[in-house]
Amino acid sequence: MLDEREALANEGSGRGMPFGMHGANTAELRDIAGRFTFRGGMVLQSASTLRGQIERIDWEGPDRDRFVDEWRARTDRALVDLGDLVERIGIHDLPRQADEQDDASAAAGGTGGAGVPDRGDVESGKSDGERRAHDTRVDDPDRHETVPDEIPNDEVAIDPYDINQQALGDCWALASIAAVAGTDPELLAENVQYDEASNDYLVTLYEDGEPIEVRVDGSFVYNDEAGAYEYAVGDDGMPNYASVYEKAIADHYGESYGDIWGGKPEEALALITGREIETQGFDPFLPWQQGATSDSIAGSIDSGQSVVLTTRNDLPDDSPIVGRHAYTVVDVRDDNSVVLYNPWGANPESGLTSEPGLEPGEVVVPADQLDTYFRSSSATK
């Protein structure tokens, strides 16, 4: 017999759901997730606008200095944290709840909701015009230059430091490629097969853990005016294994490089490895959630997992860490500081990059500064 309280709750819900149903309308969850993401971005934009207006006030003296210092330390920080929190709920938490509900419904023989929110995450702050400027089709012969010989793709050639992102806003994918190159180069080598007769590459990617094959040719976007390849290349300026993967990912998502401008590292890691991915925020929004720490990152690295960190959206221009960006985790030191690699192959000069012996693109972040610069950590399982 149906519990009376449950019957009343269902009757008053107005959702038209059958009595006894538990769970959520996943289409609505995803719709709300998009709204959270949008509203979080609005809060961050408001913080940026107010910050600029305050800095431009025609006001001098100690009172002005005290006011600005207090604004930066309290109000501005609170607004940025709020925007990050709301945006993270929309980008990570609500979609994950919807996915889990769909999985539970499928296991029970039911159906889940439809529709997914925008993939845009890191580097999504770029304008639509900038994104459209890179809507070059992966098969456009007028924009490509052919590499006639096989691009080395053995375990020696797959070097996590041999990636230069260049013009395309796909750090989410390239940082993930570098992370896997550092922990499982054999997988990347095995999943790219070269066809000498056609000069094509057959790349194995994964959807829901199942392998899929994407075929791309050996030509890559070339800028005639600059006399150089435009997107991911190695340190020598020539296409390499990362270029092949980048082209395959672009083809998979929509046949245009603009389709991979902005995205989520957890999505790229799953696409490249076929494994489950765990994403943790550095500031979990629910008290019982486990947040990312240097210890949790160290545990992932010690277990041979590939780890990528996503930065906060509103870091200042002079920050030593780039905002709306993704970094590959290289190592966690004994003092719990985290060594990261920037897929740009370089970093803004700062105290975090001035340590002798660092590779180009490496940066060292102390454990107590991780939540200042980063909002989430994604790791393969």
GROMACS .gro file of C-alpha atoms in nm:
model
  381
    1MET     CA    1   0.000   0.000   0.000
    2LEU     CA    2   0.130   0.346  -0.092
    3ASP     CA    3   0.247   0.548   0.206
    4GLU     CA    4   0.002   0.836   0.264
    5ARG     CA    5   0.279   1.095   0.297
    6GLU     CA    6   0.435   0.978  -0.028
    7ALA     CA    7   0.100   0.994  -0.206
    8LEU     CA    8   0.041   1.348  -0.083
    9ALA     CA    9   0.391   1.452  -0.188
   10ASN     CA   10   0.338   1.311  -0.536
   11GLU     CA   11  -0.004   1.470  -0.564
   12GLY     CA   12   0.132   1.810  -0.473
   13SER     CA   13   0.436   1.793  -0.694
   14GLY     CA   14   0.257   1.890  -1.013
   15ARG     CA   15   0.513   1.688  -1.210
   16GLY     CA   16   0.282   1.420  -1.340
   17MET     CA   17   0.520   1.152  -1.212
   18PRO     CA   18   0.381   0.810  -1.122
   19PHE     CA   19   0.318   0.736  -0.756
   20GLY     CA   20   0.616   0.573  -0.589
   21MET     CA   21   0.874   0.724  -0.824
   22HIS     CA   22   1.199   0.831  -0.664
   23GLY     CA   23   1.474   1.033  -0.829
   24ALA     CA   24   1.474   1.334  -1.056
   25ASN     CA   25   1.373   1.462  -1.395
   26THR     CA   26   1.722   1.464  -1.545
   27ALA     CA   27   1.628   1.694  -1.832
   28GLU     CA   28   1.524   1.955  -1.576
   29LEU     CA   29   1.840   1.895  -1.374
   30ARG     CA   30   2.053   1.963  -1.680
   31ASP     CA   31   1.848   2.268  -1.769
   32ILE     CA   32   1.896   2.406  -1.419
   33ALA     CA   33   2.267   2.320  -1.441
   34GLY     CA   34   2.297   2.547  -1.743
   35ARG     CA   35   2.125   2.826  -1.550
   36PHE     CA   36   2.360   2.782  -1.254
   37THR     CA   37   2.659   2.800  -1.488
   38PHE     CA   38   2.525   3.115  -1.653
   39ARG     CA   39   2.438   3.286  -1.324
   40GLY     CA   40   2.774   3.196  -1.172
   41GLY     CA   41   2.943   3.357  -1.470
   42MET     CA   42   2.730   3.668  -1.421
   43VAL     CA   43   2.845   3.696  -1.059
   44LEU     CA   44   3.208   3.667  -1.172
   45GLN     CA   45   3.150   3.928  -1.441
   46SER     CA   46   2.989   4.161  -1.186
   47ALA     CA   47   3.289   4.119  -0.956
   48SER     CA   48   3.523   4.207  -1.243
   49THR     CA   49   3.315   4.512  -1.341
   50LEU     CA   50   3.295   4.644  -0.985
   51ARG     CA   51   3.667   4.586  -0.937
   52GLY     CA   52   3.746   4.798  -1.241
   53GLN     CA   53   3.509   5.076  -1.134
   54ILE     CA   54   3.656   5.092  -0.785
   55GLU     CA   55   4.011   5.107  -0.921
   56ARG     CA   56   3.913   5.401  -1.144
   57ILE     CA   57   3.749   5.614  -0.873
   58ASP     CA   58   3.894   5.967  -0.865
   59TRP     CA   59   3.993   5.938  -0.501
   60GLU     CA   60   4.331   5.960  -0.331
   61GLY     CA   61   4.456   5.930   0.023
   62PRO     CA   62   4.469   5.679   0.309
   63ASP     CA   63   4.090   5.639   0.328
   64ARG     CA   64   4.080   5.532  -0.035
   65ASP     CA   65   4.367   5.288   0.020
   66ARG     CA   66   4.195   5.133   0.322
   67PHE     CA   67   3.867   5.101   0.133
   68VAL     CA   68   4.029   4.936  -0.170
   69ASP     CA   69   4.235   4.699   0.046
   70GLU     CA   70   3.925   4.594   0.240
   71TRP     CA   71   3.728   4.549  -0.084
   72ARG     CA   72   3.996   4.325  -0.231
   73ALA     CA   73   4.039   4.119   0.085
   74ARG     CA   74   3.673   4.069   0.171
   75THR     CA   75   3.401   4.169  -0.073
   76ASP     CA   76   3.580   4.094  -0.399
   77ARG     CA   77   3.704   3.759  -0.270
   78ALA     CA   78   3.354   3.671  -0.147
   79LEU     CA   79   3.197   3.756  -0.485
   80VAL     CA   80   3.454   3.550  -0.675
   81ASP     CA   81   3.410   3.255  -0.439
   82LEU     CA   82   3.032   3.279  -0.478
   83GLY     CA   83   3.057   3.290  -0.857
   84ASP     CA   84   3.296   2.994  -0.859
   85LEU     CA   85   3.063   2.802  -0.627
   86VAL     CA   86   2.747   2.860  -0.832
   87GLU     CA   87   2.928   2.792  -1.160
   88ARG     CA   88   3.085   2.473  -1.024
   89ILE     CA   89   2.743   2.343  -0.916
   90GLY     CA   90   2.622   2.398  -1.272
   91ILE     CA   91   2.929   2.256  -1.444
   92HIS     CA   92   3.006   1.960  -1.219
   93ASP     CA   93   2.758   1.871  -0.946
   94LEU     CA   94   2.415   1.893  -1.110
   95PRO     CA   95   2.525   1.721  -1.435
   96ARG     CA   96   2.686   1.446  -1.228
   97GLN     CA   97   2.363   1.397  -1.033
   98ALA     CA   98   2.172   1.379  -1.362
   99ASP     CA   99   2.417   1.123  -1.502
  100GLU     CA  100   2.390   0.910  -1.189
  101GLN     CA  101   2.011   0.926  -1.208
  102ASP     CA  102   2.019   0.822  -1.575
  103ASP     CA  103   2.247   0.530  -1.489
  104ALA     CA  104   2.016   0.422  -1.207
  105SER     CA  105   1.710   0.451  -1.431
  106ALA     CA  106   1.879   0.252  -1.708
  107ALA     CA  107   1.978  -0.020  -1.463
  108ALA     CA  108   1.617  -0.039  -1.345
  109GLY     CA  109   1.484  -0.054  -1.700
  110GLY     CA  110   1.363   0.305  -1.703
  111THR     CA  111   1.457   0.603  -1.914
  112GLY     CA  112   1.657   0.909  -1.823
  113GLY     CA  113   1.629   1.270  -1.921
  114ALA     CA  114   1.748   1.421  -2.245
  115GLY     CA  115   1.981   1.703  -2.329
  116VAL     CA  116   2.318   1.807  -2.190
  117PRO     CA  117   2.453   2.144  -2.083
  118ASP     CA  118   2.719   2.332  -2.275
  119ARG     CA  119   3.056   2.157  -2.252
  120GLY     CA  120   3.230   2.490  -2.214
  121ASP     CA  121   3.440   2.513  -1.901
  122VAL     CA  122   3.802   2.626  -1.901
  123GLU     CA  123   3.877   2.891  -2.161
  124SER     CA  124   3.504   2.944  -2.209
  125GLY     CA  125   3.556   3.311  -2.128
  126LYS     CA  126   3.664   3.372  -2.487
  127SER     CA  127   3.415   3.545  -2.712
  128ASP     CA  128   3.208   3.366  -2.975
  129GLY     CA  129   3.402   3.563  -3.236
  130GLU     CA  130   3.732   3.419  -3.113
  131ARG     CA  131   3.583   3.071  -3.114
  132ARG     CA  132   3.444   3.113  -3.467
  133ALA     CA  133   3.783   3.234  -3.588
  134HIS     CA  134   3.901   2.876  -3.536
  135ASP     CA  135   3.609   2.703  -3.708
  136THR     CA  136   3.851   2.548  -3.957
  137ARG     CA  137   3.725   2.209  -4.066
  138VAL     CA  138   3.966   1.926  -4.001
  139ASP     CA  139   3.939   1.829  -4.370
  140ASP     CA  140   3.985   2.179  -4.523
  141PRO     CA  141   4.278   2.138  -4.767
  142ASP     CA  142   4.321   2.514  -4.811
  143ARG     CA  143   4.418   2.564  -4.446
  144HIS     CA  144   4.631   2.254  -4.396
  145GLU     CA  145   4.990   2.160  -4.467
  146THR     CA  146   5.066   1.790  -4.509
  147VAL     CA  147   5.332   1.611  -4.308
  148PRO     CA  148   5.426   1.342  -4.562
  149ASP     CA  149   5.602   1.101  -4.327
  150GLU     CA  150   5.480   0.918  -4.020
  151ILE     CA  151   5.480   1.128  -3.704
  152PRO     CA  152   5.673   0.936  -3.434
  153ASN     CA  153   5.428   0.786  -3.189
  154ASP     CA  154   5.630   0.543  -2.981
  155GLU     CA  155   5.677   0.566  -2.606
  156VAL     CA  156   5.997   0.768  -2.649
  157ALA     CA  157   5.829   1.027  -2.872
  158ILE     CA  158   5.530   1.064  -2.639
  159ASP     CA  159   5.678   1.327  -2.409
  160PRO     CA  160   5.439   1.516  -2.178
  161TYR     CA  161   5.663   1.824  -2.201
  162ASP     CA  162   5.663   1.826  -2.581
  163ILE     CA  163   5.332   2.013  -2.618
  164ASN     CA  164   5.284   2.375  -2.722
  165GLN     CA  165   4.915   2.472  -2.728
  166GLN     CA  166   4.947   2.783  -2.948
  167ALA     CA  167   4.634   2.954  -3.087
  168LEU     CA  168   4.348   2.715  -3.007
  169GLY     CA  169   4.169   2.733  -2.670
  170ASP     CA  170   4.179   2.359  -2.601
  171CYS     CA  171   4.395   2.345  -2.288
  172TRP     CA  172   4.137   2.107  -2.136
  173ALA     CA  173   4.228   1.849  -2.402
  174LEU     CA  174   4.604   1.913  -2.428
  175ALA     CA  175   4.661   1.917  -2.051
  176SER     CA  176   4.479   1.583  -2.039
  177ILE     CA  177   4.689   1.442  -2.324
  178ALA     CA  178   5.004   1.551  -2.139
  179ALA     CA  179   4.878   1.394  -1.816
  180VAL     CA  180   4.821   1.057  -1.985
  181ALA     CA  181   5.154   1.087  -2.168
  182GLY     CA  182   5.324   1.116  -1.830
  183THR     CA  183   5.150   0.819  -1.668
  184ASP     CA  184   5.053   0.582  -1.949
  185PRO     CA  185   5.244   0.657  -2.273
  186GLU     CA  186   5.188   0.297  -2.382
  187LEU     CA  187   4.814   0.362  -2.410
  188LEU     CA  188   4.865   0.664  -2.635
  189ALA     CA  189   5.111   0.472  -2.852
  190GLU     CA  190   4.881   0.171  -2.889
  191ASN     CA  191   4.578   0.385  -2.971
  192VAL     CA  192   4.726   0.555  -3.278
  193GLN     CA  193   4.787   0.341  -3.587
  194TYR     CA  194   4.951   0.489  -3.897
  195ASP     CA  195   4.843   0.390  -4.249
  196GLU     CA  196   5.142   0.458  -4.472
  197ALA     CA  197   4.949   0.404  -4.796
  198SER     CA  198   4.699   0.683  -4.722
  199ASN     CA  199   4.907   0.887  -4.476
  200ASP     CA  200   4.614   0.857  -4.233
  201TYR     CA  201   4.605   0.797  -3.859
  202LEU     CA  202   4.347   0.572  -3.696
  203VAL     CA  203   4.297   0.703  -3.342
  204THR     CA  204   4.111   0.508  -3.074
  205LEU     CA  205   3.901   0.722  -2.842
  206TYR     CA  206   3.630   0.615  -2.598
  207GLU     CA  207   3.262   0.688  -2.543
  208ASP     CA  208   3.117   0.563  -2.214
  209GLY     CA  209   3.425   0.346  -2.179
  210GLU     CA  210   3.376   0.177  -2.515
  211PRO     CA  211   3.639   0.223  -2.790
  212ILE     CA  212   3.556   0.416  -3.105
  213GLU     CA  213   3.784   0.480  -3.401
  214VAL     CA  214   3.845   0.819  -3.562
  215ARG     CA  215   4.043   0.844  -3.887
  216VAL     CA  216   4.230   1.168  -3.964
  217ASP     CA  217   4.483   1.247  -4.234
  218GLY     CA  218   4.839   1.368  -4.186
  219SER     CA  219   4.775   1.736  -4.257
  220PHE     CA  220   4.753   2.011  -3.998
  221VAL     CA  221   4.636   2.373  -3.988
  222TYR     CA  222   4.908   2.599  -4.125
  223ASN     CA  223   4.936   2.979  -4.117
  224ASP     CA  224   5.092   3.087  -4.446
  225GLU     CA  225   5.160   3.443  -4.327
  226ALA     CA  226   5.341   3.328  -4.015
  227GLY     CA  227   5.502   3.034  -4.193
  228ALA     CA  228   5.413   2.803  -3.905
  229TYR     CA  229   5.161   2.545  -3.789
  230GLU     CA  230   4.883   2.715  -3.595
  231TYR     CA  231   4.762   2.465  -3.335
  232ALA     CA  232   4.926   2.205  -3.110
  233VAL     CA  233   5.287   2.128  -3.202
  234GLY     CA  234   5.601   2.003  -3.033
  235ASP     CA  235   5.894   2.211  -2.913
  236ASP     CA  236   6.037   2.209  -3.265
  237GLY     CA  237   5.725   2.373  -3.407
  238MET     CA  238   5.624   2.060  -3.596
  239PRO     CA  239   5.310   1.846  -3.551
  240ASN     CA  240   5.357   1.554  -3.312
  241TYR     CA  241   5.150   1.293  -3.129
  242ALA     CA  242   4.949   1.565  -2.949
  243SER     CA  243   4.861   1.722  -3.286
  244VAL     CA  244   4.718   1.389  -3.406
  245TYR     CA  245   4.509   1.349  -3.091
  246GLU     CA  246   4.393   1.712  -3.107
  247LYS     CA  247   4.274   1.665  -3.466
  248ALA     CA  248   4.098   1.339  -3.380
  249ILE     CA  249   3.918   1.501  -3.086
  250ALA     CA  250   3.808   1.793  -3.305
  251ASP     CA  251   3.678   1.551  -3.569
  252HIS     CA  252   3.497   1.350  -3.302
  253TYR     CA  253   3.316   1.653  -3.161
  254GLY     CA  254   3.207   1.820  -3.479
  255GLU     CA  255   3.461   1.823  -3.763
  256SER     CA  256   3.587   2.172  -3.675
  257TYR     CA  257   3.863   2.290  -3.445
  258GLY     CA  258   3.628   2.557  -3.310
  259ASP     CA  259   3.416   2.277  -3.162
  260ILE     CA  260   3.685   2.204  -2.904
  261TRP     CA  261   3.740   2.564  -2.792
  262GLY     CA  262   3.665   2.534  -2.421
  263GLY     CA  263   3.580   2.211  -2.241
  264LYS     CA  264   3.627   1.997  -1.932
  265PRO     CA  265   3.943   1.802  -1.845
  266GLU     CA  266   3.733   1.520  -1.699
  267GLU     CA  267   3.565   1.480  -2.036
  268ALA     CA  268   3.897   1.473  -2.221
  269LEU     CA  269   4.051   1.223  -1.978
  270ALA     CA  270   3.755   0.988  -2.024
  271LEU     CA  271   3.765   1.034  -2.402
  272ILE     CA  272   4.137   0.952  -2.420
  273THR     CA  273   4.156   0.668  -2.167
  274GLY     CA  274   3.808   0.515  -2.146
  275ARG     CA  275   3.835   0.519  -1.768
  276GLU     CA  276   3.607   0.659  -1.502
  277ILE     CA  277   3.707   1.005  -1.382
  278GLU     CA  278   3.681   1.155  -1.036
  279THR     CA  279   3.648   1.533  -1.012
  280GLN     CA  280   3.679   1.711  -0.677
  281GLY     CA  281   3.643   2.080  -0.602
  282PHE     CA  282   3.895   2.255  -0.382
  283ASP     CA  283   3.600   2.419  -0.204
  284PRO     CA  284   3.325   2.153  -0.190
  285PHE     CA  285   2.986   2.319  -0.168
  286LEU     CA  286   2.834   2.059   0.065
  287PRO     CA  287   2.985   1.998   0.412
  288TRP     CA  288   3.005   1.621   0.371
  289GLN     CA  289   3.180   1.630   0.034
  290GLN     CA  290   3.552   1.550   0.018
  291GLY     CA  291   3.746   1.839  -0.130
  292ALA     CA  292   4.064   1.816  -0.334
  293THR     CA  293   4.389   1.862  -0.142
  294SER     CA  294   4.757   1.812  -0.210
  295ASP     CA  295   4.728   1.482  -0.022
  296SER     CA  296   4.446   1.356  -0.244
  297ILE     CA  297   4.640   1.463  -0.554
  298ALA     CA  298   4.951   1.286  -0.423
  299GLY     CA  299   4.746   0.971  -0.369
  300SER     CA  300   4.629   0.981  -0.729
  301ILE     CA  301   4.981   1.037  -0.863
  302ASP     CA  302   5.125   0.759  -0.645
  303SER     CA  303   4.857   0.526  -0.787
  304GLY     CA  304   4.964   0.604  -1.143
  305GLN     CA  305   4.656   0.811  -1.223
  306SER     CA  306   4.652   1.102  -1.467
  307VAL     CA  307   4.555   1.429  -1.296
  308VAL     CA  308   4.458   1.770  -1.437
  309LEU     CA  309   4.376   2.084  -1.236
  310THR     CA  310   4.130   2.353  -1.351
  311THR     CA  311   4.198   2.711  -1.246
  312ARG     CA  312   3.956   2.967  -1.111
  313ASN     CA  313   3.777   3.188  -1.359
  314ASP     CA  314   3.866   3.529  -1.226
  315LEU     CA  315   4.236   3.532  -1.149
  316PRO     CA  316   4.396   3.874  -1.210
  317ASP     CA  317   4.601   3.939  -1.522
  318ASP     CA  318   4.924   3.950  -1.322
  319SER     CA  319   4.857   3.615  -1.154
  320PRO     CA  320   5.140   3.359  -1.183
  321ILE     CA  321   4.868   3.104  -1.264
  322VAL     CA  322   4.649   3.159  -1.571
  323GLY     CA  323   4.274   3.185  -1.508
  324ARG     CA  324   4.019   2.969  -1.699
  325HIS     CA  325   4.295   2.725  -1.781
  326ALA     CA  326   4.402   2.365  -1.723
  327TYR     CA  327   4.736   2.237  -1.591
  328THR     CA  328   4.883   1.887  -1.590
  329VAL     CA  329   4.995   1.754  -1.251
  330VAL     CA  330   5.353   1.631  -1.281
  331ASP     CA  331   5.438   1.549  -0.920
  332VAL     CA  332   5.366   1.620  -0.554
  333ARG     CA  333   5.678   1.685  -0.348
  334ASP     CA  334   5.756   1.581   0.008
  335ASP     CA  335   5.657   1.928   0.130
  336ASN     CA  336   5.316   1.879  -0.043
  337SER     CA  337   5.385   2.145  -0.305
  338VAL     CA  338   5.247   2.046  -0.646
  339VAL     CA  339   5.452   2.055  -0.966
  340LEU     CA  340   5.237   2.142  -1.268
  341TYR     CA  341   5.287   2.173  -1.642
  342ASN     CA  342   5.123   2.447  -1.849
  343PRO     CA  343   5.030   2.320  -2.199
  344TRP     CA  344   5.140   2.657  -2.335
  345GLY     CA  345   5.493   2.526  -2.278
  346ALA     CA  346   5.570   2.844  -2.082
  347ASN     CA  347   5.448   3.040  -1.779
  348PRO     CA  348   5.431   3.403  -1.666
  349GLU     CA  349   5.753   3.477  -1.477
  350SER     CA  350   5.697   3.468  -1.101
  351GLY     CA  351   5.824   3.327  -0.777
  352LEU     CA  352   5.636   3.007  -0.859
  353THR     CA  353   5.842   2.958  -1.175
  354SER     CA  354   6.181   3.096  -1.071
  355GLU     CA  355   6.307   2.782  -0.898
  356PRO     CA  356   6.626   2.649  -1.061
  357GLY     CA  357   6.592   2.322  -1.248
  358LEU     CA  358   6.229   2.356  -1.355
  359GLU     CA  359   6.143   2.243  -1.706
  360PRO     CA  360   5.995   2.502  -1.945
  361GLY     CA  361   5.625   2.523  -1.866
  362GLU     CA  362   5.660   2.391  -1.511
  363VAL     CA  363   5.531   2.578  -1.208
  364VAL     CA  364   5.540   2.483  -0.839
  365VAL     CA  365   5.238   2.572  -0.624
  366PRO     CA  366   5.257   2.539  -0.242
  367ALA     CA  367   4.985   2.324  -0.087
  368ASP     CA  368   4.831   2.616   0.102
  369GLN     CA  369   4.788   2.814  -0.223
  370LEU     CA  370   4.610   2.549  -0.429
  371ASP     CA  371   4.260   2.672  -0.345
  372THR     CA  372   4.369   3.029  -0.423
  373TYR     CA  373   4.436   2.943  -0.786
  374PHE     CA  374   4.243   2.624  -0.860
  375ARG     CA  375   3.881   2.520  -0.838
  376SER     CA  376   3.887   2.147  -0.923
  377SER     CA  377   4.101   1.839  -0.973
  378SER     CA  378   4.015   1.561  -1.221
  379ALA     CA  379   4.185   1.221  -1.206
  380THR     CA  380   4.150   0.890  -1.384
  381LYS     CA  381   4.047   0.594  -1.171
   0.00000   0.00000   0.00000
